[in-house]
Amino acid sequence: FHYDMKKLISLLAILLLLPGVLAESEKAGITKSNPFYFLDIMSEKLQLTFTFDEFVRVQKQIRYNEERLSEIEKLSLKNKDKAIEKTRMRYENDQNKIEIEIHKITDRDKKKLAVMLAKAKAQQHTLILENLKNQVPSQALSGIENAINNSMRYRDAYGRTEKQLNETMRIGIPD
């Protein structure tokens, strides 16, 4: 049993370090077209599993979402429309996870900071996706337009949440 535990710990350590070793570029990491992509995703899931601070979990989820966007950009240069579509779907799923994680934050100041960060990133992503529309293959265009609409929807939702948090803080409603 002791030997199995050592193997498990070694495997976990490798999975946590592997994405950095396999990365094709600092920002985009490995893309869906790489056969080791599943290890990158598995490592992200593992890191999130062992992140217990809600705010830090949101930060990591935002960073992973940015990686997906960079992967979409990278894939668009290679005209890999199927990989673009799969990565876009993961990107949108990650956006949903960010929203869910933000709602789990109980500390009001941390929640407000997380909302502001997510809102700024959603706005930035909308602009990047708008620029990307002209670079993707025509088969991937509708998917990119969906991603733009989702980014705008999340940006607006975070704006409403930010406004609500500001109002409750202003009138002193307790946690």
CSV table of C-alpha atoms in Angstrom, one decimal:
chain,number,residue,atom,x,y,z
A,1,PHE,CA,0.0,0.0,0.0
A,2,HIS,CA,2.8,2.4,0.9
A,3,TYR,CA,4.4,1.8,-2.6
A,4,ASP,CA,1.1,2.5,-4.3
A,5,MET,CA,0.7,5.8,-2.4
A,6,LYS,CA,4.2,6.9,-3.6
A,7,LYS,CA,3.2,6.1,-7.2
A,8,LEU,CA,0.0,8.1,-6.8
A,9,ILE,CA,1.8,11.1,-5.4
A,10,SER,CA,4.4,10.9,-8.1
A,11,LEU,CA,1.7,10.7,-10.8
A,12,LEU,CA,-0.1,13.7,-9.3
A,13,ALA,CA,3.1,15.7,-9.2
A,14,ILE,CA,3.8,14.9,-12.8
A,15,LEU,CA,0.3,15.9,-13.9
A,16,LEU,CA,0.6,19.2,-12.1
A,17,LEU,CA,3.9,20.0,-13.8
A,18,LEU,CA,3.2,18.5,-17.2
A,19,PRO,CA,1.4,21.4,-18.9
A,20,GLY,CA,4.3,23.7,-18.4
A,21,VAL,CA,6.7,21.1,-19.9
A,22,LEU,CA,4.5,20.3,-22.9
A,23,ALA,CA,3.4,23.9,-23.6
A,24,GLU,CA,3.9,25.0,-27.2
A,25,SER,CA,3.7,28.7,-26.2
A,26,GLU,CA,3.4,30.4,-22.9
A,27,LYS,CA,0.0,31.8,-23.4
A,28,ALA,CA,-1.8,29.2,-25.5
A,29,GLY,CA,-0.3,26.1,-24.1
A,30,ILE,CA,-0.9,22.9,-26.1
A,31,THR,CA,-3.9,23.0,-28.4
A,32,LYS,CA,-6.7,20.5,-29.2
A,33,SER,CA,-4.6,19.3,-32.2
A,34,ASN,CA,-1.9,18.0,-29.9
A,35,PRO,CA,-2.3,14.4,-28.8
A,36,PHE,CA,-1.3,15.4,-25.3
A,37,TYR,CA,-4.0,18.0,-25.0
A,38,PHE,CA,-6.0,15.8,-22.6
A,39,LEU,CA,-3.1,15.9,-20.1
A,40,ASP,CA,-3.3,19.7,-20.1
A,41,ILE,CA,-7.0,19.6,-19.4
A,42,MET,CA,-6.6,16.9,-16.8
A,43,SER,CA,-3.9,18.9,-15.0
A,44,GLU,CA,-6.2,21.9,-14.9
A,45,LYS,CA,-9.0,19.9,-13.4
A,46,LEU,CA,-6.7,18.4,-10.9
A,47,GLN,CA,-5.3,21.9,-9.9
A,48,LEU,CA,-8.9,23.2,-9.5
A,49,THR,CA,-9.8,20.2,-7.4
A,50,PHE,CA,-7.0,21.0,-4.9
A,51,THR,CA,-7.7,24.7,-4.9
A,52,PHE,CA,-9.9,25.4,-1.8
A,53,ASP,CA,-9.9,29.2,-1.8
A,54,GLU,CA,-13.0,30.3,-3.9
A,55,PHE,CA,-11.3,33.5,-5.1
A,56,VAL,CA,-8.1,31.7,-6.2
A,57,ARG,CA,-10.3,29.1,-7.9
A,58,VAL,CA,-12.0,31.9,-9.9
A,59,GLN,CA,-8.6,33.3,-10.8
A,60,LYS,CA,-7.4,29.9,-12.1
A,61,GLN,CA,-10.6,29.4,-14.0
A,62,ILE,CA,-10.2,32.8,-15.7
A,63,ARG,CA,-6.6,31.9,-16.6
A,64,TYR,CA,-7.7,28.6,-18.1
A,65,ASN,CA,-10.4,30.5,-20.0
A,66,GLU,CA,-7.8,32.8,-21.4
A,67,GLU,CA,-5.8,29.8,-22.5
A,68,ARG,CA,-8.8,28.5,-24.4
A,69,LEU,CA,-9.1,31.8,-26.2
A,70,SER,CA,-5.4,31.8,-27.0
A,71,GLU,CA,-5.8,28.2,-28.3
A,72,ILE,CA,-8.6,29.4,-30.6
A,73,GLU,CA,-6.4,32.1,-31.9
A,74,LYS,CA,-3.5,29.7,-32.5
A,75,LEU,CA,-5.8,27.2,-34.2
A,76,SER,CA,-7.3,29.8,-36.5
A,77,LEU,CA,-3.9,30.5,-37.9
A,78,LYS,CA,-3.7,26.8,-38.8
A,79,ASN,CA,-7.2,26.7,-40.3
A,80,LYS,CA,-8.2,23.8,-38.0
A,81,ASP,CA,-12.0,24.4,-37.9
A,82,LYS,CA,-13.0,21.2,-36.1
A,83,ALA,CA,-10.4,21.9,-33.3
A,84,ILE,CA,-11.5,25.5,-33.2
A,85,GLU,CA,-15.1,24.5,-32.6
A,86,LYS,CA,-14.2,22.0,-29.9
A,87,THR,CA,-12.0,24.5,-28.2
A,88,ARG,CA,-14.7,27.2,-28.5
A,89,MET,CA,-17.2,24.9,-26.8
A,90,ARG,CA,-14.7,24.3,-23.9
A,91,TYR,CA,-14.1,28.1,-23.8
A,92,GLU,CA,-17.8,28.7,-23.3
A,93,ASN,CA,-18.1,25.9,-20.8
A,94,ASP,CA,-15.2,27.6,-18.9
A,95,GLN,CA,-17.1,30.9,-18.9
A,96,ASN,CA,-20.0,29.2,-17.3
A,97,LYS,CA,-17.7,27.7,-14.6
A,98,ILE,CA,-16.3,31.1,-13.8
A,99,GLU,CA,-19.8,32.4,-13.2
A,100,ILE,CA,-20.6,29.4,-11.0
A,101,GLU,CA,-17.4,29.8,-9.0
A,102,ILE,CA,-18.0,33.5,-8.5
A,103,HIS,CA,-21.4,32.8,-6.9
A,104,LYS,CA,-19.7,30.4,-4.4
A,105,ILE,CA,-17.5,33.2,-3.0
A,106,THR,CA,-18.9,34.3,0.4
A,107,ASP,CA,-16.6,37.2,1.2
A,108,ARG,CA,-18.2,40.2,-0.4
A,109,ASP,CA,-15.0,42.1,-1.1
A,110,LYS,CA,-13.4,39.1,-2.8
A,111,LYS,CA,-16.6,38.5,-4.7
A,112,LYS,CA,-16.6,42.1,-6.0
A,113,LEU,CA,-13.0,41.8,-7.0
A,114,ALA,CA,-13.7,38.5,-8.8
A,115,VAL,CA,-16.7,40.0,-10.6
A,116,MET,CA,-14.7,43.1,-11.7
A,117,LEU,CA,-11.9,40.8,-13.0
A,118,ALA,CA,-14.3,38.5,-14.8
A,119,LYS,CA,-16.1,41.5,-16.3
A,120,ALA,CA,-12.9,43.0,-17.6
A,121,LYS,CA,-11.7,39.7,-19.1
A,122,ALA,CA,-15.1,39.2,-20.8
A,123,GLN,CA,-14.8,42.6,-22.4
A,124,GLN,CA,-11.3,42.0,-23.5
A,125,HIS,CA,-12.3,38.6,-24.9
A,126,THR,CA,-15.1,40.1,-26.8
A,127,LEU,CA,-12.7,42.4,-28.6
A,128,ILE,CA,-10.2,39.6,-29.3
A,129,LEU,CA,-13.0,37.4,-30.7
A,130,GLU,CA,-14.3,40.3,-32.9
A,131,ASN,CA,-10.8,40.6,-34.4
A,132,LEU,CA,-10.6,36.9,-34.8
A,133,LYS,CA,-13.8,36.7,-36.9
A,134,ASN,CA,-11.8,37.7,-40.0
A,135,GLN,CA,-9.1,35.0,-39.4
A,136,VAL,CA,-11.1,31.9,-38.9
A,137,PRO,CA,-12.2,29.5,-41.6
A,138,SER,CA,-15.8,30.2,-42.7
A,139,GLN,CA,-16.9,26.9,-41.1
A,140,ALA,CA,-15.9,28.2,-37.7
A,141,LEU,CA,-17.4,31.7,-38.1
A,142,SER,CA,-20.8,31.0,-36.6
A,143,GLY,CA,-19.1,29.4,-33.5
A,144,ILE,CA,-16.9,32.5,-33.1
A,145,GLU,CA,-20.0,34.7,-33.3
A,146,ASN,CA,-21.6,32.6,-30.6
A,147,ALA,CA,-18.6,33.0,-28.4
A,148,ILE,CA,-18.7,36.8,-29.0
A,149,ASN,CA,-22.4,36.8,-27.9
A,150,ASN,CA,-21.6,34.7,-24.8
A,151,SER,CA,-18.8,37.0,-23.8
A,152,MET,CA,-21.0,40.0,-24.1
A,153,ARG,CA,-23.7,38.3,-22.1
A,154,TYR,CA,-21.3,37.4,-19.3
A,155,ARG,CA,-19.8,40.9,-19.4
A,156,ASP,CA,-23.3,42.4,-19.0
A,157,ALA,CA,-24.2,39.9,-16.2
A,158,TYR,CA,-21.1,40.7,-14.3
A,159,GLY,CA,-21.9,44.4,-14.7
A,160,ARG,CA,-25.3,43.8,-13.1
A,161,THR,CA,-23.8,41.7,-10.3
A,162,GLU,CA,-21.1,44.4,-9.7
A,163,LYS,CA,-23.9,47.1,-9.5
A,164,GLN,CA,-25.8,44.9,-7.0
A,165,LEU,CA,-22.7,44.4,-4.9
A,166,ASN,CA,-22.0,48.1,-4.9
A,167,GLU,CA,-25.5,48.9,-3.9
A,168,THR,CA,-25.6,46.4,-1.0
A,169,MET,CA,-22.2,47.7,0.2
A,170,ARG,CA,-23.3,51.3,0.0
A,171,ILE,CA,-26.5,50.7,2.1
A,172,GLY,CA,-24.7,48.4,4.5
A,173,ILE,CA,-26.6,45.2,4.1
A,174,PRO,CA,-24.8,42.6,6.2
A,175,ASP,CA,-23.3,39.5,4.6
